[in-house]
Structure formats: C-alpha cells, structure tokens
Coordinates of C-alpha atoms in Angstrom, one line a residue:
X17 CA -104.8 13.7 -89.7
X18 CA -101.3 14.2 -91.3
X19 CA -100.4 16.7 -88.7
X20 CA -101.4 13.9 -85.9
X21 CA -99.5 11.3 -87.7
X22 CA -96.3 13.5 -87.9
X23 CA -96.6 14.3 -84.1
X24 CA -96.9 10.7 -83.3
X25 CA -93.8 9.9 -85.5
X26 CA -92.0 12.6 -83.8
X27 CA -92.9 11.2 -80.4
X28 CA -91.9 7.8 -81.3
X29 CA -88.5 9.0 -82.4
X30 CA -88.0 10.9 -79.3
X31 CA -88.7 7.8 -77.2
X32 CA -86.2 5.8 -79.2
X33 CA -83.7 8.6 -78.1
X34 CA -84.7 8.5 -74.5
X35 CA -83.1 6.0 -72.2
X36 CA -86.0 6.0 -69.7
X37 CA -88.4 5.2 -72.6
X38 CA -86.2 2.4 -73.8
X39 CA -86.0 0.9 -70.4
X40 CA -89.7 1.0 -70.0
X41 CA -90.1 -0.8 -73.3
X42 CA -87.6 -3.4 -72.5
X43 CA -88.6 -6.9 -71.4
X44 CA -89.9 -7.3 -67.9
X45 CA -89.0 -10.2 -65.8
X46 CA -91.1 -11.4 -62.9
X47 CA -90.5 -13.6 -59.9
X48 CA -91.0 -17.4 -59.9
X49 CA -94.3 -17.3 -58.2
X50 CA -95.7 -14.2 -60.1
X51 CA -93.8 -11.7 -57.8
X52 CA -93.7 -8.2 -59.3
X53 CA -89.9 -8.2 -59.0
X54 CA -87.5 -10.6 -60.8
X55 CA -86.4 -13.6 -58.7
X56 CA -82.8 -14.0 -57.3
X57 CA -80.9 -17.0 -58.5
X58 CA -78.2 -17.8 -56.0
X59 CA -77.1 -21.2 -57.4
X60 CA -73.4 -21.7 -58.0
X61 CA -74.0 -24.5 -60.5
X62 CA -76.9 -25.3 -62.9
X63 CA -78.3 -28.9 -63.9
X64 CA -79.3 -30.0 -67.4
X65 CA -81.9 -32.6 -68.6
X66 CA -79.7 -34.3 -70.9
X67 CA -76.0 -35.5 -70.7
X68 CA -75.2 -34.3 -74.1
X69 CA -76.0 -30.8 -73.2
X70 CA -72.9 -30.1 -71.0
X71 CA -70.4 -30.8 -73.8
X72 CA -72.4 -28.5 -76.0
X73 CA -72.2 -25.7 -73.4
X74 CA -68.4 -26.1 -73.0
X75 CA -68.1 -26.0 -76.8
X76 CA -69.9 -22.8 -77.0
X77 CA -72.9 -24.3 -78.9
X78 CA -75.4 -23.7 -76.3
X79 CA -75.7 -20.9 -73.7
X80 CA -77.9 -18.7 -71.6
X81 CA -79.7 -17.1 -74.6
X82 CA -81.2 -20.8 -75.0
X83 CA -81.8 -21.2 -71.3
X84 CA -78.5 -23.2 -70.6
X85 CA -76.5 -22.0 -67.8
X86 CA -73.2 -23.6 -66.5
X87 CA -71.6 -22.1 -63.4
X88 CA -71.9 -19.0 -61.2
X89 CA -68.7 -17.5 -62.5
X90 CA -70.2 -17.7 -66.0
X91 CA -73.5 -16.3 -66.7
X92 CA -76.1 -15.9 -64.1
X93 CA -79.8 -15.4 -64.8
X94 CA -80.2 -12.5 -62.2
X95 CA -77.0 -10.8 -63.4
X96 CA -78.1 -11.2 -66.9
X97 CA -81.4 -9.6 -66.3
X98 CA -79.7 -6.5 -64.9
X99 CA -77.4 -6.6 -68.0
X100 CA -80.5 -6.3 -70.1
X101 CA -81.7 -3.4 -68.3
X102 CA -78.3 -1.6 -68.7
X103 CA -78.4 -2.5 -72.4
X104 CA -81.8 -0.7 -72.8
X105 CA -80.5 2.3 -71.0
X106 CA -77.4 2.5 -73.1
X107 CA -78.9 1.4 -76.5
X108 CA -76.5 -1.5 -76.3
X109 CA -76.9 -4.9 -78.2
X110 CA -75.9 -6.5 -74.9
X111 CA -74.3 -5.8 -71.6
X112 CA -73.1 -7.9 -68.7
X113 CA -72.1 -7.0 -65.1
X114 CA -69.1 -7.6 -62.9
X115 CA -67.8 -7.0 -59.4
X116 CA -66.6 -3.3 -59.8
X117 CA -66.1 -0.6 -62.2
X118 CA -62.3 -1.3 -62.5
X119 CA -63.2 -5.0 -63.3
X120 CA -65.3 -3.7 -66.2
X121 CA -62.5 -1.5 -67.4
X122 CA -59.8 -4.1 -67.0
X123 CA -61.6 -6.9 -68.6
X124 CA -62.5 -4.7 -71.7
X125 CA -58.9 -3.5 -72.2
X126 CA -57.5 -7.0 -71.9
X127 CA -60.3 -8.3 -74.3
X128 CA -59.3 -5.7 -76.9
X129 CA -55.5 -5.6 -76.6
X130 CA -52.6 -8.1 -76.6
X131 CA -49.0 -7.9 -75.4
X132 CA -47.3 -5.3 -77.5
X133 CA -50.5 -3.4 -78.3
X134 CA -51.1 0.3 -77.6
X135 CA -53.9 2.5 -76.1
X136 CA -54.6 6.1 -76.6
X137 CA -56.2 7.5 -73.4
X138 CA -57.6 10.8 -72.2
X139 CA -55.2 12.3 -69.7
X140 CA -58.2 13.3 -67.5
X141 CA -59.5 10.0 -66.1
X142 CA -60.1 8.5 -62.8
X143 CA -56.9 7.7 -60.9
X144 CA -57.5 4.0 -60.9
X145 CA -57.8 3.9 -64.6
X146 CA -54.7 6.1 -65.0
X147 CA -52.7 3.8 -62.8
X148 CA -53.9 0.8 -64.7
X149 CA -52.9 2.2 -68.1
X150 CA -49.8 3.9 -67.0
X151 CA -48.2 1.4 -64.7
X152 CA -50.1 -2.0 -64.4
X153 CA -50.7 -2.9 -68.1
X154 CA -47.0 -2.0 -69.3
X155 CA -45.5 -3.9 -66.5
X156 CA -47.7 -7.0 -66.5
X157 CA -49.0 -7.2 -70.0
X158 CA -46.7 -5.2 -72.2
X159 CA -49.6 -2.9 -73.3
X160 CA -48.5 0.6 -73.4
X161 CA -50.7 4.0 -73.2
X162 CA -50.2 7.4 -74.4
X163 CA -52.2 10.0 -72.7
X164 CA -53.5 13.0 -74.5
X165 CA -55.9 16.0 -74.0
X166 CA -59.1 14.3 -75.3
X167 CA -60.5 17.7 -76.3
X168 CA -57.6 18.2 -78.8
X169 CA -58.6 15.9 -81.8
X170 CA -55.2 16.8 -83.5
X171 CA -53.4 15.5 -80.5
X172 CA -55.6 12.4 -80.4
X173 CA -54.9 11.7 -84.1
X174 CA -51.2 12.2 -83.7
X175 CA -50.9 9.7 -80.9
X176 CA -52.5 6.9 -83.0
X177 CA -49.9 4.3 -84.2
X178 CA -50.1 1.1 -86.2
X179 CA -50.1 -0.6 -82.8
X180 CA -53.0 1.3 -81.3
X181 CA -56.1 -0.9 -80.6
X182 CA -58.0 1.3 -78.4
X183 CA -59.2 5.0 -77.9
X184 CA -60.3 5.3 -74.4
X185 CA -62.0 8.2 -72.7
X186 CA -64.6 9.3 -70.1
X187 CA -67.9 10.9 -71.4
X188 CA -67.4 13.5 -68.8
X189 CA -64.0 13.5 -67.2
X190 CA -63.0 12.9 -63.5
X191 CA -62.3 15.3 -62.0
X192 CA -61.9 18.1 -64.6
X193 CA -65.4 17.7 -66.1
X194 CA -64.1 17.8 -69.7
X195 CA -66.6 16.5 -72.1
X196 CA -65.6 14.1 -74.8
X197 CA -66.7 14.7 -78.4
X198 CA -67.8 11.2 -78.8
X199 CA -68.9 11.5 -82.6
X200 CA -65.7 13.0 -83.6
X201 CA -63.7 10.6 -81.6
X202 CA -65.6 7.6 -83.1
X203 CA -64.7 9.0 -86.5
X204 CA -61.0 9.0 -85.7
X205 CA -61.2 5.6 -84.1
X206 CA -63.0 3.8 -86.6
X207 CA -60.9 5.3 -89.6
X208 CA -57.8 3.7 -87.8
X209 CA -59.8 0.5 -87.1
X210 CA -59.8 1.1 -83.3
X211 CA -62.4 0.5 -80.8
X212 CA -63.7 3.6 -79.0
X213 CA -64.3 2.8 -75.3
X214 CA -66.1 5.3 -73.2
X215 CA -66.6 5.3 -69.4
X216 CA -70.1 6.8 -68.8
X217 CA -70.1 6.6 -65.1
X218 CA -70.7 10.4 -64.7
X219 CA -73.4 10.7 -67.2
X220 CA -75.9 7.7 -67.1
X221 CA -79.1 8.7 -68.9
X222 CA -77.7 12.1 -69.9
X223 CA -75.4 10.8 -72.7
X224 CA -75.5 7.6 -74.7
X225 CA -72.1 7.1 -76.1
X226 CA -73.0 3.9 -78.1
X227 CA -75.7 5.8 -80.0
X228 CA -73.0 8.6 -80.6
X229 CA -70.7 6.1 -82.2
X230 CA -68.7 4.4 -79.4
X231 CA -68.0 0.7 -79.5
X232 CA -68.0 -0.2 -75.8
X233 CA -69.4 1.6 -72.7
X234 CA -68.2 0.7 -69.2
X235 CA -69.8 1.8 -65.9
X236 CA -69.1 1.8 -62.2
X237 CA -72.4 1.0 -60.9
X238 CA -71.5 1.9 -57.5
X239 CA -72.0 5.5 -58.4
X240 CA -75.2 7.2 -59.8
X241 CA -76.8 3.9 -61.0
X242 CA -76.8 2.6 -57.5
X243 CA -77.5 6.0 -55.8
X244 CA -77.3 4.6 -52.2
X245 CA -74.2 3.0 -51.4
X246 CA -71.3 5.3 -52.3
X247 CA -67.8 4.6 -50.7
X248 CA -68.2 6.4 -47.2
X249 CA -66.3 6.9 -44.0
X250 CA -66.6 4.3 -41.3
X251 CA -69.3 6.5 -39.4
X252 CA -71.5 6.6 -42.4
X253 CA -71.0 2.9 -42.9
X254 CA -72.2 2.2 -39.4
X255 CA -75.2 4.3 -39.9
X256 CA -76.2 2.5 -43.0
X257 CA -75.8 -0.8 -41.2
X258 CA -78.0 0.3 -38.4
X259 CA -80.7 2.1 -40.3
X260 CA -80.7 0.2 -43.6
X261 CA -80.0 -3.3 -42.5
X262 CA -81.8 -4.8 -45.5
X263 CA -79.8 -2.7 -48.1
X264 CA -76.6 -4.0 -49.6
X265 CA -73.2 -2.2 -49.7
X266 CA -72.7 -2.1 -53.4
X267 CA -69.6 -2.0 -55.5
X268 CA -70.3 -3.1 -59.0
X269 CA -69.5 -2.4 -62.7
X270 CA -70.8 -3.2 -66.3
X271 CA -69.7 -3.4 -69.8
X272 CA -72.2 -2.5 -72.6
X273 CA -71.4 -3.2 -76.3
X274 CA -72.7 -2.3 -79.6
X275 CA -71.8 -5.8 -80.7
X276 CA -73.3 -8.5 -78.6
X277 CA -70.5 -10.9 -79.6
X278 CA -68.1 -8.8 -77.7
X279 CA -70.0 -9.4 -74.3
X280 CA -69.9 -13.2 -75.2
X281 CA -66.2 -13.1 -75.7
X282 CA -65.8 -11.6 -72.2
X283 CA -67.3 -14.8 -70.9
X284 CA -65.6 -17.2 -73.1
X285 CA -64.5 -20.3 -71.1
X286 CA -60.9 -20.3 -72.7
X287 CA -60.1 -16.5 -73.3
X288 CA -62.8 -14.5 -71.7
X289 CA -61.3 -11.9 -69.1
X290 CA -64.5 -11.8 -67.0
X291 CA -64.8 -15.7 -67.0
X292 CA -61.1 -16.4 -66.3
X293 CA -60.1 -13.6 -63.9
X294 CA -63.4 -14.1 -62.1
X295 CA -64.7 -10.6 -61.0
X296 CA -68.2 -12.2 -60.5
X297 CA -71.2 -10.0 -59.4
X298 CA -73.2 -11.4 -56.6
X299 CA -76.8 -12.0 -57.8
X300 CA -78.1 -10.4 -54.8
X301 CA -76.2 -7.2 -55.7
X302 CA -77.7 -7.5 -59.1
X303 CA -81.2 -7.7 -57.8
X304 CA -80.7 -4.7 -55.7
X305 CA -79.3 -2.7 -58.6
X306 CA -82.2 -3.7 -60.9
X307 CA -84.7 -2.2 -58.4
X308 CA -82.8 1.0 -58.4
X309 CA -82.5 1.5 -62.1
X310 CA -86.2 2.4 -62.8
X311 CA -85.8 5.7 -60.9
X312 CA -82.4 6.5 -62.2
X313 CA -83.7 9.0 -64.5
X314 CA -85.6 10.9 -61.8
X315 CA -82.7 11.0 -59.6
X316 CA -80.4 12.3 -62.4
X317 CA -82.7 15.1 -63.2
X318 CA -82.8 16.3 -59.6
X319 CA -78.9 15.8 -59.2
X320 CA -78.5 18.0 -62.5
X321 CA -81.0 20.6 -61.5
X322 CA -79.4 21.2 -58.1
X323 CA -75.8 21.1 -59.4
X324 CA -76.8 23.7 -62.0
X325 CA -78.6 25.8 -59.6
X326 CA -75.6 25.8 -57.2
X327 CA -73.1 26.4 -60.1
X328 CA -75.0 29.4 -61.4
X329 CA -75.2 31.1 -58.0
X330 CA -71.5 30.4 -57.0
X331 CA -70.7 31.9 -60.4
X332 CA -72.7 34.9 -59.6
X333 CA -70.7 35.5 -56.4
X334 CA -67.6 35.6 -58.6
X335 CA -66.5 31.8 -57.8
X336 CA -64.4 29.9 -60.3
X337 CA -66.7 27.1 -60.8
X338 CA -66.9 24.4 -63.6
X339 CA -70.1 22.9 -64.7
X340 CA -70.9 21.8 -68.2
X341 CA -74.4 23.8 -68.3
X342 CA -72.7 27.0 -67.6
X343 CA -72.1 29.1 -70.7
X344 CA -68.5 29.7 -69.3
X345 CA -67.7 25.9 -69.9
X346 CA -65.6 25.5 -72.9
X347 CA -67.9 22.7 -74.1
X348 CA -71.3 24.0 -73.1
X349 CA -72.6 24.0 -76.7
X350 CA -71.3 20.4 -77.2
X351 CA -73.1 19.2 -74.2
X352 CA -76.3 20.6 -75.5
X353 CA -75.7 18.9 -78.8
X354 CA -74.7 15.5 -77.4
X355 CA -77.1 15.2 -74.5
X356 CA -80.3 13.0 -74.7
X357 CA -83.4 15.0 -75.6
X358 CA -85.8 13.2 -73.3
X359 CA -89.3 14.5 -73.3
X360 CA -89.7 18.1 -74.0
X361 CA -91.2 20.3 -71.2
X362 CA -91.7 24.1 -71.0
X363 CA -89.2 26.0 -68.9
X364 CA -90.1 26.5 -65.2
X365 CA -90.0 29.9 -63.7
X366 CA -88.3 30.0 -60.4
X367 CA -87.1 32.5 -57.8
X368 CA -83.6 32.6 -56.3
X369 CA -84.5 30.2 -53.5
X370 CA -86.6 27.7 -55.5
X371 CA -85.3 24.8 -57.7
X372 CA -86.4 24.7 -61.4
X373 CA -88.6 21.6 -62.0
X374 CA -86.3 20.6 -64.9
X375 CA -82.5 21.4 -65.8
X376 CA -82.3 24.1 -68.3
X377 CA -79.5 22.7 -70.7
X378 CA -81.5 19.5 -71.6
X379 CA -84.1 17.2 -70.2
X380 CA -81.7 15.3 -67.8
X381 CA -79.4 18.1 -67.3
X382 CA -75.5 18.1 -67.4
X383 CA -75.0 15.8 -64.3
X384 CA -74.6 16.0 -60.6
X385 CA -70.9 17.0 -60.5
X386 CA -69.2 20.4 -60.1
X387 CA -65.7 21.7 -59.4
X388 CA -65.0 24.9 -57.4
X389 CA -61.6 26.6 -57.2
X390 CA -60.7 27.7 -53.7
X391 CA -57.1 29.2 -54.5
X392 CA -55.3 26.5 -52.7
X393 CA -55.5 22.9 -51.4
X394 CA -55.5 24.3 -47.8
X395 CA -58.5 26.5 -48.9
X396 CA -60.3 23.6 -50.4
X397 CA -59.9 21.5 -47.3
X398 CA -61.1 24.4 -45.0
X399 CA -64.2 24.9 -47.2
X400 CA -65.1 21.1 -47.1
X401 CA -64.6 20.9 -43.5
X402 CA -66.7 23.9 -42.8
X403 CA -69.5 22.5 -44.9
X404 CA -69.4 19.1 -43.2
X405 CA -68.5 20.0 -39.6
X406 CA -70.5 23.1 -39.2
X407 CA -73.2 22.9 -41.5
X408 CA -73.9 19.3 -42.2
X409 CA -74.0 20.0 -45.9
X410 CA -72.4 17.0 -47.1
X411 CA -69.6 14.4 -46.2
X412 CA -65.9 14.4 -46.9
X413 CA -65.7 11.2 -48.9
X414 CA -64.9 9.9 -52.3
X415 CA -67.1 8.5 -54.8
X416 CA -70.3 9.9 -56.2
X417 CA -74.1 9.2 -56.8
X418 CA -74.9 9.0 -53.1
X419 CA -78.0 10.8 -51.8
X420 CA -76.0 13.2 -49.7
X421 CA -73.4 15.5 -51.3
X422 CA -69.9 14.0 -51.4
X423 CA -66.8 16.2 -51.4
X424 CA -63.2 15.7 -51.9
X425 CA -60.0 17.3 -53.2
X426 CA -59.2 15.2 -56.1
X427 CA -55.6 16.2 -56.4
X428 CA -55.2 14.7 -52.9
X429 CA -57.5 11.8 -53.2
X430 CA -59.0 10.1 -56.2
X431 CA -56.5 11.6 -58.6
X432 CA -53.4 11.3 -56.3
X433 CA -52.0 8.7 -58.8
X434 CA -51.1 11.5 -61.0
X435 CA -47.9 13.6 -60.5
X436 CA -48.1 17.4 -60.1
X437 CA -47.2 17.7 -63.9
X438 CA -49.7 15.0 -64.9
X439 CA -52.3 16.9 -63.0
X440 CA -51.5 20.3 -64.6
X441 CA -51.6 18.5 -68.1
X442 CA -55.0 17.1 -67.4
X443 CA -56.1 20.5 -66.4
X444 CA -56.8 19.7 -62.7
X445 CA -56.5 22.6 -60.2
X446 CA -54.5 21.8 -56.8
X447 CA -57.0 23.9 -55.0
X448 CA -60.2 22.5 -56.5
X449 CA -63.0 21.0 -54.6
X450 CA -64.8 18.4 -56.3
X451 CA -68.4 17.8 -55.4
X452 CA -71.1 15.3 -56.2
X453 CA -74.4 17.3 -55.4
X454 CA -76.8 15.3 -53.4
X455 CA -80.5 15.4 -53.1
X456 CA -81.2 15.9 -49.3
X457 CA -82.3 19.0 -47.6
X458 CA -84.3 21.9 -49.4
X459 CA -82.5 23.9 -52.0
X460 CA -82.7 27.1 -50.0
X461 CA -81.4 25.4 -46.9
X462 CA -78.4 23.9 -48.7
X463 CA -77.6 27.2 -50.6
X464 CA -77.4 29.2 -47.6
X465 CA -74.9 26.6 -46.2
X466 CA -72.8 26.7 -49.4
X467 CA -73.0 30.3 -49.7
X468 CA -71.8 30.9 -46.1
X469 CA -68.9 28.6 -46.4
X470 CA -67.7 30.0 -49.6
X471 CA -67.9 33.6 -48.5
X472 CA -66.1 32.6 -45.2
X473 CA -63.2 30.8 -46.9
X474 CA -62.9 33.1 -49.8
X475 CA -62.6 36.1 -47.5
X476 CA -59.8 34.5 -45.2
X477 CA -56.1 34.5 -45.7
X478 CA -54.8 31.0 -46.8
X479 CA -52.5 30.9 -43.6
X480 CA -55.3 31.9 -41.1
X481 CA -56.5 29.2 -38.6
X482 CA -60.2 27.8 -38.8
X483 CA -62.6 29.9 -36.7
X484 CA -64.0 26.8 -35.4
X485 CA -63.1 23.1 -34.9
X486 CA -65.7 20.5 -34.4
X487 CA -65.5 18.7 -31.0
X488 CA -67.1 15.9 -29.2
X489 CA -68.6 15.4 -25.7
X490 CA -69.8 12.4 -23.8
X491 CA -72.3 12.8 -20.9
X492 CA -72.6 11.0 -17.5
X493 CA -75.9 10.8 -15.5
X494 CA -75.5 11.9 -11.9
X495 CA -76.2 8.3 -10.7
X496 CA -72.9 7.3 -12.6
X497 CA -74.3 5.3 -15.5
X498 CA -72.5 6.6 -18.6
X499 CA -74.4 7.7 -21.7
X500 CA -73.4 6.4 -24.9
X501 CA -71.3 8.9 -26.9
X502 CA -71.5 9.3 -30.5
X503 CA -68.9 7.9 -33.0
X504 CA -67.5 10.5 -35.4
X505 CA -65.1 11.3 -38.0
X506 CA -61.4 11.7 -36.9
X507 CA -61.6 15.4 -37.8
X508 CA -64.1 15.6 -34.9
X509 CA -61.6 14.2 -32.3
X510 CA -62.3 10.8 -30.5
X511 CA -64.8 10.0 -27.9
X512 CA -63.7 11.1 -24.3
X513 CA -64.5 8.1 -22.1
X514 CA -62.7 9.5 -19.2
X515 CA -59.7 7.3 -19.5
X516 CA -56.3 9.0 -19.2
X517 CA -54.8 9.2 -22.8
X518 CA -52.6 11.4 -24.9
X519 CA -54.4 13.8 -27.1
X520 CA -53.9 13.5 -30.8
X521 CA -54.4 17.2 -31.5
X522 CA -51.9 20.2 -30.6
X523 CA -53.4 22.2 -27.8
X524 CA -56.1 19.7 -27.0
X525 CA -57.2 19.4 -23.3
X526 CA -59.9 17.7 -21.3
X527 CA -62.2 19.4 -18.9
X528 CA -65.4 18.5 -17.0
X529 CA -68.2 20.7 -16.1
X530 CA -70.0 19.5 -12.9
X531 CA -73.8 19.8 -13.1
X532 CA -76.4 19.7 -10.4
X533 CA -78.0 16.2 -9.6
X534 CA -80.4 15.0 -12.4
X535 CA -78.4 16.8 -15.0
X536 CA -75.6 15.6 -17.3
X537 CA -72.0 16.2 -16.4
X538 CA -70.1 17.2 -19.6
X539 CA -66.6 15.9 -20.4
X540 CA -65.1 18.4 -22.9
X541 CA -62.5 18.1 -25.5
X542 CA -61.0 21.2 -26.9
X543 CA -59.2 20.7 -30.2
X544 CA -57.9 24.1 -30.7
X545 CA -57.9 27.3 -28.7
X546 CA -60.7 28.5 -30.7
X547 CA -63.1 25.8 -29.5
X548 CA -65.6 26.9 -27.1
X549 CA -67.5 24.8 -24.5
X550 CA -69.3 21.8 -25.8
X551 CA -72.4 21.3 -23.8
X552 CA -75.4 19.1 -23.4
X553 CA -79.1 20.1 -23.8
X554 CA -79.2 20.4 -19.9
X555 CA -76.2 22.7 -19.7
X556 CA -76.3 26.0 -21.4
X557 CA -73.0 27.9 -22.3
X558 CA -72.0 30.9 -20.4
X559 CA -72.0 33.1 -23.4
X560 CA -72.0 32.9 -27.2
X561 CA -74.4 31.3 -29.7
X562 CA -75.6 27.7 -29.3
X563 CA -75.4 25.7 -32.6
X564 CA -76.8 22.3 -32.6
X565 CA -74.4 19.7 -34.5
X566 CA -76.0 18.5 -37.7
X567 CA -77.3 15.0 -37.7
X568 CA -74.7 13.9 -40.1
X569 CA -72.1 14.5 -37.4
X570 CA -74.0 12.6 -34.8
X571 CA -73.8 8.9 -34.2
X572 CA -77.5 8.3 -34.3
X573 CA -80.8 10.1 -33.8
X574 CA -81.0 8.5 -30.3
X575 CA -77.9 10.0 -29.1
X576 CA -78.0 13.3 -30.8
X577 CA -80.6 14.9 -28.4
X578 CA -78.5 14.0 -25.5
X579 CA -74.8 14.1 -26.1
X580 CA -73.7 16.6 -28.7
X581 CA -73.9 20.2 -29.4
X582 CA -71.1 22.6 -30.6
X583 CA -70.5 26.2 -30.8
X584 CA -68.6 28.2 -33.5
X585 CA -67.4 31.7 -33.4

C-alpha cells in the first residue's frame, strides 16, 4: 500500500512539472450555447448594469476577474482565456496576449524600466530585440543596454550596475542555440534586485523558465505555439489563402509573469504599456491560437525528435552542426537538467531510417532548431537553394514553428541588425544555415534529401557555380488557349507569358518547343547555361534524367501536373 501511495505521489509531482498536464488541469471554457470550443467575443465596448460600475472600473476597483470589462484595447474575454492557457503551460500566476512578440518584449521592458535605467542583455538574441535595446530604447527612452555572453556568469555579474533593472535573455538563443542557465541567472538577478526576463519562444513546453526562477516570460506566439502561420514568401501566402481560407495569418505575442500584479500593470489605464501603446490582439486570433495550444506538446516532441535525428546523422557525416541534444553541445548536460521531465517512457529502438518514438534527451526533446556550418555564406545559400529548389525539402523563409522546414542564413537575415563584430561576439557563424525542422514528409525521405544536398555542397569549391538552376515554364494548348502558369519564388525566374521583356538573370534566354497538335507547346526560360530543357508531361526531353518539380515549388496541385517539370544535372 505504501509503495502504491509513493508511486501516486511521484506521478502527481511529475504532472505538476509537466506543462501539458498543467494545461489539461486548467479551467476549460465553453461556447455560450454549450459549444465545445470557447466563444469569440468581438465587441469593442462592454455594458454594465449599474452606472456606478464604470467609475469603479476606471479607478481600478473592478475588473475582468469580477466579470467587468471596459473596452477592446483593455482586457477581452477571449484573449484573456488564451492568457490563462499560456499561464498554465508556463506555470505563471497570470498571462496576457498582444499583437506580436516584439510588442510583448517592448511592453515588458518599458514597464520595468524608466529613463536613465539600464538593461543587461544576452548578446545572442533575435535581431529585432537587439535593435530595440541597442538603438531604439537609448534614443527614444534613455534606457541603455550592455550586451554580454549570457553563458559567462562572471561577465553577467560584472555588467550589473546600480542603474540596472532587468536581466534579459532567451532560453535558447537565436540563432546560436546557446542555453541560458536560468536558475543561476535568477540568483544573480535577484541578489541585485533585478527582474529576470526570458524569451521562451524557441522552447515552449520544453523549458519552463518561471519555474526555474525567472520573473517574466515573453513569447512570440507566431512561431511554435501557432504552428501553422509562420512568416512566408508570397507564394506560400497565396497557397495558404487558397487552401486554408478559414485559417488566420497569425502574428501574436504574450507576456507571462510569476506575479499576477505585473500583468495587471501592463493594462493600467494610466501607465500600462499594453493599454496605452495599443498592441491589441484580435479576439479571432486568440480563438484560433487557443485551439492550437492543446496539441502543442505533441508537435514539439515531433519537431525535437526529427531535429535530433537529422543532427546526429549530419554529425556522423562530419558536419559541424549545433543542436542542444548532441553530446558535443557545450550545454548538453545543462539542457538535460533544466528540461521539463514530462511523462517517463522507455527508450525506443530504431533503425537508421526510422524515427524514435520520443526524443532521447528528455520527454519533449531539445527543440526543433538546428544550425549547420557550411563554410561560407555562399555555401549556406547554395545548400538552402538546393534543398528548396531541387528537393522541396523546405522553404527559404524566416521564422519558425511552421509545419514545413524553414531555412535561412541568420547573418544575412534575422540577425542582420548585428555588425560583423557583434555577430562574432555572439558566436554566430557567417556561413551558418539555420533551420527550423518541420513535420512534413517521412524521415527517410527528408534525410535522403538533406544528405544529398550536404554531400553535394560540402564537396564543391566555394566559387563553383550551381549544377542546376530552377526554371519555369508555361504551356499553351494547340487551339491557342493559354494554360495558367504557376507563380513561384524569384529564384525560380518569372512566368514567361510570351511578352517581350528583358531577362533579369545573366545568360537567360527564351525558347519555344513546337509540339504536334493536341499537345502542349513549351515556353522555356533558361536562367543559366547549366539549365536543361523544361518540359511538360506531354513532351519528353531528348536526353537526361527527368525530375518532377516538388509540390512546394508549384503554384497549385491543379497546375502542377500540366505545367512544370525541371531537370538537373
């Protein structure tokens, strides 16, 4: 009996540490008429039964906790419900959501700092955060920032002054994947009476900074928590609009706090940054997000398992890869100590081409981000273009958390706000390809594509030209009615409509292949001398292998079977 009670106590303790279990135990809201989903409150203003209630709301004597709402820019019931879900996930006393991750960061820092105050910030943070602290806050608010290596606790301690009010870091840094030792940082911050603010965008569910000692956690909900609407190129946006018309393009942020009074202060009618600056979340966006949060834990496990699988196999090829679950990562042991335990499960045996049923490091893994060094920025660009344009492995786009893999060279994109010297101090490689690992395709399929691209680029001299260049073709029926061509990325060239126009690529030329009646005539655009004939399904190339362009490089499934195929050497 004692053994049974001990097991039950341990099980309950694990549930308390598990974000998914806390979410399941949180209060559920239903629709007004008994709908299984919470209703959406779209009103911009709210009525009261008694005239005396309004002055009490403006005086702060009554508020949403008592069912008294005022105005859409203040608390909204639907947004507040999403905030309670996030508070459960993070183990926060309270949380509230806003229009973007940068709104969450800006409001938090403005609430904690006044003119003349000082921030100590990690030197490896998102480029927007870096620009806010380095340029905007000093110029507009008189708040200055010292950037330090957040893994060097002595440097952090030395940077703190009597003017410092905030210690700011990311739980797992963008893009260098440096892990913050949140318990030790909390000790330093609290000893100096500072607030420790942690951006947990990269590791929702995996890490719980508030439970490790942080005071405030901020999120860009656009990323993993949304899971379906990352920032994409224009083609992907068109596809989403066509195929997912009922889905919302989501950009959103959140602030979670160990002290519920801090969240209330953000919405104060006279001094609240969220209230007065007005980065209000649309309640329809809040409703959409609240429906995605319940399966966040499942998605994070899959992102983590795939990222670790690819990282291990790339490392086995001799690649310089950074991933926190690899024993070569300098904070591998720290990640294992800080990560949420979740529900224990026996390790799963797997072969080289199969995916383990759970990440190896901990229950939710080490996240879906990895960094790969390709030797130079040129090499990183060629690698990403080959993966996207030849294999359809993923998308050249910033952001993360999308169901497809997203790839970018951070030094030339999301961290471009940093100078070369600042990038070097942050530990960012100029030739690094930074990838959010998606969920689509089989593991064996995606690994074959990844391995081919890596072996190809790693074996080619940096100055060599690509062995292929994606092209584009539009077809015409013999009767003269033009088939719709597929829109595509700029790197694929533009649609050749037959109009006379200058080519944007060096060496480009137009050509037309006349086909017998009843077949398609093909207009060919050669972007480089290495590009072979682009043909339709009805016209076979004279020689050479035929490779169908991936669906991700096509305008739609309807057009893909008729219009596009590309060949590569």
